[in-house]
Amino acid sequence: MKSSRFAAIANSQQRNSIAIEEKGRRSELFGVNVFNEHKMLQYLTKDALESLKDAMVSGSKIDRKIADQVAEAIKGWAISMGATHYTHWFQPLTGSTAEKHDAFFDLMPDGTALEKFGGGQLVQQEPDASSFPSGGIRNTFEARGYTAWDPSSPAFIYGTTLCIPTIFVSYTGEALDNKAPLLRALSAVDEAATAVAKYFDKNVTKVNATLGWEQEYFLIDKALAHSRPDIIMTGRTLVGETPAKGQQLDDHYFGVIPGRVLSFMSDLEKECTKLGIPVKTRHNEVAPNQFELAPVFEEANLAIDHNLLLMDVMDKIADKHQFTVLFHEKPFAGINGSGKHNNWSLATDTGVNLLSPGSTPMKNLQFLTFFINTIKAVDTYEELLRSSIASASNDYRLGANEAPPAIFSIFVGKQLSSVLDELEGVSKGKLSPEEKTELKLNVVGKIPEILMDNTDRNRTSPFAFTGNKFEMRGVGSKTNCAKPMTILNTIVAKQLKDFKKEVDALIDKKSLKKDEAVFNILREYIKTSKRIRFDGDGYSQDWENEAKRRKLSNNRNTPEALEILTSKESLSLFESMKVMSEVEVRARQEVDLENYIMHTQIEGRVYNELVYGFIIPAAIAYQNTLIKNVSGLKEIYGAAHKKFSEGQLTMIEEIAEHVVSLKKMVDAMADARKKANALKDTKKKAQAYCNNVKPYFLDIRLHSDKLEKLMDNQLWPLTKYRELLNLK
């Protein structure tokens, strides 16, 4: 093992940057591998183009004749681009993407070969559902699964394969993926937000949820990563002594991007640009070897597809540059972890961002309406929103110094808080002329100026307003954004729907004017959602106590966080908004719990391998070296050797104590795993892994890291943090 570590270090030191040729403007390269609107104009008939556009905008069905025309056009374009295969590209409940490739090649009855791709292959396929996680759906019904084309996300060519974004459903129509519920949630928020937006502009006919994700990640030299079994098997380092120099000097943050990394980034951006992923920002993050990439905002469904595609492209480009990408939320102890901040807003088809104030009091009232309704939605469903970011890997990050706590709160800044406080004092019922003037000129009218100065951003807030959007910061770096975006858009849709009912009731029954009715309802929402607003430090014990007083949830781990999914209120929410049936919700809870169990189980098994296969043998080898040294001193000095070997004897004892403790803890952990595995109920098994197995991990790590400090560097078998985190 000694040789593999040092061979990996030697390999990593011999790497050179790969020269990436950059020709032409990015704008000219953008979307060349995407069947976008420009390609549609070239390849589709007028009828097919109008039908496809209508399906993309309104979700209407495309008849078979038109589907055949679209398929023929896409095939012609794809083959002209060098594609040989096609696939339905979907998002099963594994958290990543899946694909089954079929060749365009086919044989006719007379033996003639030709390229074939019709409307049937475009619209639907049957990839089988039996081996994908389903949370029991396939046991209840039939195992078959079907993929169905999602026209709102354009087809693209990746390598030599035409990829067609699709949903994935069971034989009886239950969603077996993350995309189908997302599309339903986006439809729900479109309907609800459009109805409310019409209070302010009758021309609005559609509202899109927009998303701008920020992808954080670590880059590790490939040879170094492969020298660590824990990185390869779990995506993180299970053991490792913190190096003398980590991130404490903040010298990596926004620093000069290392040459090899810049070459990787340039190559990645080039491929992303071809695939229509609008990457824009790149920089060093806080931790050594940590970086970030961010795109331009897009419609949420497309943004999520692009993020999933990006992660796949990153892996492939990294391999080409002899890197390994780590998307784990906390791959290294003692330094920052990685998130995927989700910047969310709502935009009308008239080009207005509903979370951005305007030039008139009425436009600012529109802003306040969507701003306050979002706050109210998060307050009502904060525990459900917390469940959307729960995972075994994100548990290691949430509540750490750089990440949001597990307690959900909203940061809006002092200036906007003062605006809300003033609105809270609005009179009930009809407004006096003086009050209307005060509101329009001195409260609502000054919002643009307030936001211009609202730069005090709490970087650790789980849900923060940042000028013209809300930023959900707890999302894990390897999480499929569809999960939090499905829940966020669902709860906002429900809240806006309820808001419109209340406003209409005041207009119809109390004869209030529209703006008076809106102010009256918003005033009540400000009062009832006040507990969720918090501008302070989320790490302090005082905040935990305060959050408890405010009756905010504090679900610290995944099994706790997922419990809310099947509450009566949650099931009613998803059913009423037509986002998920009870069967679909229960299935997702089951899958997420199973994922938690399996990830924790794998980590436990890898600890076994590390301790028995690497750490204890190395410790005993070094202990034997010390024993041999002491024996030699005894031969030379006799009884007087003790004054020369006192240090060695102490180290021999310390090593022995750590080895004994390691063996006891690993064996006890294995027994706890066996007991947990014997449990049939998934919830109880997840809780057993959380409460009875996982606590051993920290103690095992503690003793391993103590041994790493004690031992001869040449004998330590695992690549150290200082070697993993100092990329040149």
PDB file of C-alpha atoms in Angstrom, residues 257-356:
ATOM      1  CA  ILE A 257      -7.156  29.392 -11.129  1.00  0.00           C
ATOM      2  CA  PRO A 258      -4.442  26.680 -11.408  1.00  0.00           C
ATOM      3  CA  GLY A 259      -3.313  25.993 -14.978  1.00  0.00           C
ATOM      4  CA  ARG A 260      -4.558  22.395 -15.179  1.00  0.00           C
ATOM      5  CA  VAL A 261      -7.891  23.428 -13.718  1.00  0.00           C
ATOM      6  CA  LEU A 262      -8.270  26.347 -16.112  1.00  0.00           C
ATOM      7  CA  SER A 263      -7.609  23.981 -19.006  1.00  0.00           C
ATOM      8  CA  PHE A 264     -10.305  21.636 -17.643  1.00  0.00           C
ATOM      9  CA  MET A 265     -12.737  24.536 -17.220  1.00  0.00           C
ATOM     10  CA  SER A 266     -12.136  25.817 -20.757  1.00  0.00           C
ATOM     11  CA  ASP A 267     -12.710  22.357 -22.202  1.00  0.00           C
ATOM     12  CA  LEU A 268     -15.835  21.916 -20.066  1.00  0.00           C
ATOM     13  CA  GLU A 269     -17.277  25.293 -21.068  1.00  0.00           C
ATOM     14  CA  LYS A 270     -16.673  24.520 -24.733  1.00  0.00           C
ATOM     15  CA  GLU A 271     -18.645  21.259 -24.496  1.00  0.00           C
ATOM     16  CA  CYS A 272     -21.373  22.911 -22.407  1.00  0.00           C
ATOM     17  CA  THR A 273     -21.735  25.713 -24.947  1.00  0.00           C
ATOM     18  CA  LYS A 274     -22.264  23.188 -27.757  1.00  0.00           C
ATOM     19  CA  LEU A 275     -24.949  21.493 -25.653  1.00  0.00           C
ATOM     20  CA  GLY A 276     -26.766  24.768 -25.009  1.00  0.00           C
ATOM     21  CA  ILE A 277     -25.845  24.958 -21.315  1.00  0.00           C
ATOM     22  CA  PRO A 278     -25.352  28.717 -20.768  1.00  0.00           C
ATOM     23  CA  VAL A 279     -22.329  28.543 -18.443  1.00  0.00           C
ATOM     24  CA  LYS A 280     -21.096  31.989 -17.489  1.00  0.00           C
ATOM     25  CA  THR A 281     -19.150  32.106 -14.201  1.00  0.00           C
ATOM     26  CA  ARG A 282     -16.147  30.123 -12.951  1.00  0.00           C
ATOM     27  CA  HIS A 283     -13.937  30.689  -9.911  1.00  0.00           C
ATOM     28  CA  ASN A 284     -12.011  29.167  -7.032  1.00  0.00           C
ATOM     29  CA  GLU A 285     -14.131  28.487  -3.967  1.00  0.00           C
ATOM     30  CA  VAL A 286     -13.059  28.730  -0.306  1.00  0.00           C
ATOM     31  CA  ALA A 287     -11.592  25.259   0.257  1.00  0.00           C
ATOM     32  CA  PRO A 288      -8.394  24.096  -1.468  1.00  0.00           C
ATOM     33  CA  ASN A 289      -9.209  22.346  -4.769  1.00  0.00           C
ATOM     34  CA  GLN A 290     -12.831  23.548  -4.578  1.00  0.00           C
ATOM     35  CA  PHE A 291     -14.373  25.401  -7.502  1.00  0.00           C
ATOM     36  CA  GLU A 292     -17.704  26.736  -8.717  1.00  0.00           C
ATOM     37  CA  LEU A 293     -19.520  27.012 -12.032  1.00  0.00           C
ATOM     38  CA  ALA A 294     -22.735  28.966 -12.604  1.00  0.00           C
ATOM     39  CA  PRO A 295     -24.939  29.548 -15.669  1.00  0.00           C
ATOM     40  CA  VAL A 296     -27.368  32.195 -16.845  1.00  0.00           C
ATOM     41  CA  PHE A 297     -30.915  31.766 -15.453  1.00  0.00           C
ATOM     42  CA  GLU A 298     -33.249  29.502 -17.450  1.00  0.00           C
ATOM     43  CA  GLU A 299     -36.747  28.087 -17.249  1.00  0.00           C
ATOM     44  CA  ALA A 300     -36.599  25.644 -14.309  1.00  0.00           C
ATOM     45  CA  ASN A 301     -37.236  22.374 -16.180  1.00  0.00           C
ATOM     46  CA  LEU A 302     -34.549  23.122 -18.755  1.00  0.00           C
ATOM     47  CA  ALA A 303     -32.149  24.390 -16.074  1.00  0.00           C
ATOM     48  CA  ILE A 304     -32.483  21.108 -14.181  1.00  0.00           C
ATOM     49  CA  ASP A 305     -31.900  19.045 -17.326  1.00  0.00           C
ATOM     50  CA  HIS A 306     -28.829  21.152 -18.012  1.00  0.00           C
ATOM     51  CA  ASN A 307     -27.467  20.670 -14.497  1.00  0.00           C
ATOM     52  CA  LEU A 308     -27.811  16.885 -14.719  1.00  0.00           C
ATOM     53  CA  LEU A 309     -26.186  16.885 -18.139  1.00  0.00           C
ATOM     54  CA  LEU A 310     -23.427  19.161 -16.842  1.00  0.00           C
ATOM     55  CA  MET A 311     -22.463  16.729 -14.073  1.00  0.00           C
ATOM     56  CA  ASP A 312     -22.124  13.923 -16.601  1.00  0.00           C
ATOM     57  CA  VAL A 313     -20.059  16.114 -18.931  1.00  0.00           C
ATOM     58  CA  MET A 314     -17.865  17.191 -15.992  1.00  0.00           C
ATOM     59  CA  ASP A 315     -17.019  13.566 -15.189  1.00  0.00           C
ATOM     60  CA  LYS A 316     -16.027  12.848 -18.791  1.00  0.00           C
ATOM     61  CA  ILE A 317     -13.984  16.027 -19.276  1.00  0.00           C
ATOM     62  CA  ALA A 318     -12.301  15.529 -15.892  1.00  0.00           C
ATOM     63  CA  ASP A 319     -11.239  12.032 -16.887  1.00  0.00           C
ATOM     64  CA  LYS A 320      -9.684  13.437 -20.061  1.00  0.00           C
ATOM     65  CA  HIS A 321      -7.661  15.890 -17.924  1.00  0.00           C
ATOM     66  CA  GLN A 322      -6.667  13.181 -15.408  1.00  0.00           C
ATOM     67  CA  PHE A 323      -8.962  14.546 -12.697  1.00  0.00           C
ATOM     68  CA  THR A 324     -11.721  13.072 -10.565  1.00  0.00           C
ATOM     69  CA  VAL A 325     -14.688  15.352  -9.771  1.00  0.00           C
ATOM     70  CA  LEU A 326     -16.089  15.069  -6.257  1.00  0.00           C
ATOM     71  CA  PHE A 327     -19.733  16.129  -5.993  1.00  0.00           C
ATOM     72  CA  HIS A 328     -20.090  14.836  -2.418  1.00  0.00           C
ATOM     73  CA  GLU A 329     -21.349  17.555  -0.071  1.00  0.00           C
ATOM     74  CA  LYS A 330     -18.523  17.007   2.455  1.00  0.00           C
ATOM     75  CA  PRO A 331     -15.626  15.104   0.898  1.00  0.00           C
ATOM     76  CA  PHE A 332     -13.080  16.399   3.427  1.00  0.00           C
ATOM     77  CA  ALA A 333     -13.438  16.968   7.174  1.00  0.00           C
ATOM     78  CA  GLY A 334     -12.465  20.329   8.589  1.00  0.00           C
ATOM     79  CA  ILE A 335     -12.908  22.347   5.383  1.00  0.00           C
ATOM     80  CA  ASN A 336     -15.902  23.688   3.487  1.00  0.00           C
ATOM     81  CA  GLY A 337     -18.318  21.348   1.805  1.00  0.00           C
ATOM     82  CA  SER A 338     -20.108  21.837  -1.510  1.00  0.00           C
ATOM     83  CA  GLY A 339     -23.638  23.014  -2.181  1.00  0.00           C
ATOM     84  CA  LYS A 340     -25.756  23.790  -5.202  1.00  0.00           C
ATOM     85  CA  HIS A 341     -27.480  27.082  -4.435  1.00  0.00           C
ATOM     86  CA  ASN A 342     -30.834  27.226  -6.224  1.00  0.00           C
ATOM     87  CA  ASN A 343     -31.706  30.799  -7.260  1.00  0.00           C
ATOM     88  CA  TRP A 344     -35.436  30.792  -7.939  1.00  0.00           C
ATOM     89  CA  SER A 345     -37.883  33.350  -9.286  1.00  0.00           C
ATOM     90  CA  LEU A 346     -41.059  33.698 -11.374  1.00  0.00           C
ATOM     91  CA  ALA A 347     -41.184  35.405 -14.775  1.00  0.00           C
ATOM     92  CA  THR A 348     -44.180  36.311 -16.922  1.00  0.00           C
ATOM     93  CA  ASP A 349     -44.496  35.826 -20.676  1.00  0.00           C
ATOM     94  CA  THR A 350     -44.549  39.631 -20.876  1.00  0.00           C
ATOM     95  CA  GLY A 351     -40.925  39.718 -19.698  1.00  0.00           C
ATOM     96  CA  VAL A 352     -41.451  40.722 -16.058  1.00  0.00           C
ATOM     97  CA  ASN A 353     -39.612  39.166 -13.102  1.00  0.00           C
ATOM     98  CA  LEU A 354     -42.338  38.988 -10.452  1.00  0.00           C
ATOM     99  CA  LEU A 355     -39.756  39.149  -7.650  1.00  0.00           C
ATOM    100  CA  SER A 356     -38.250  42.373  -8.934  1.00  0.00           C
TER     101      SER A 356
END
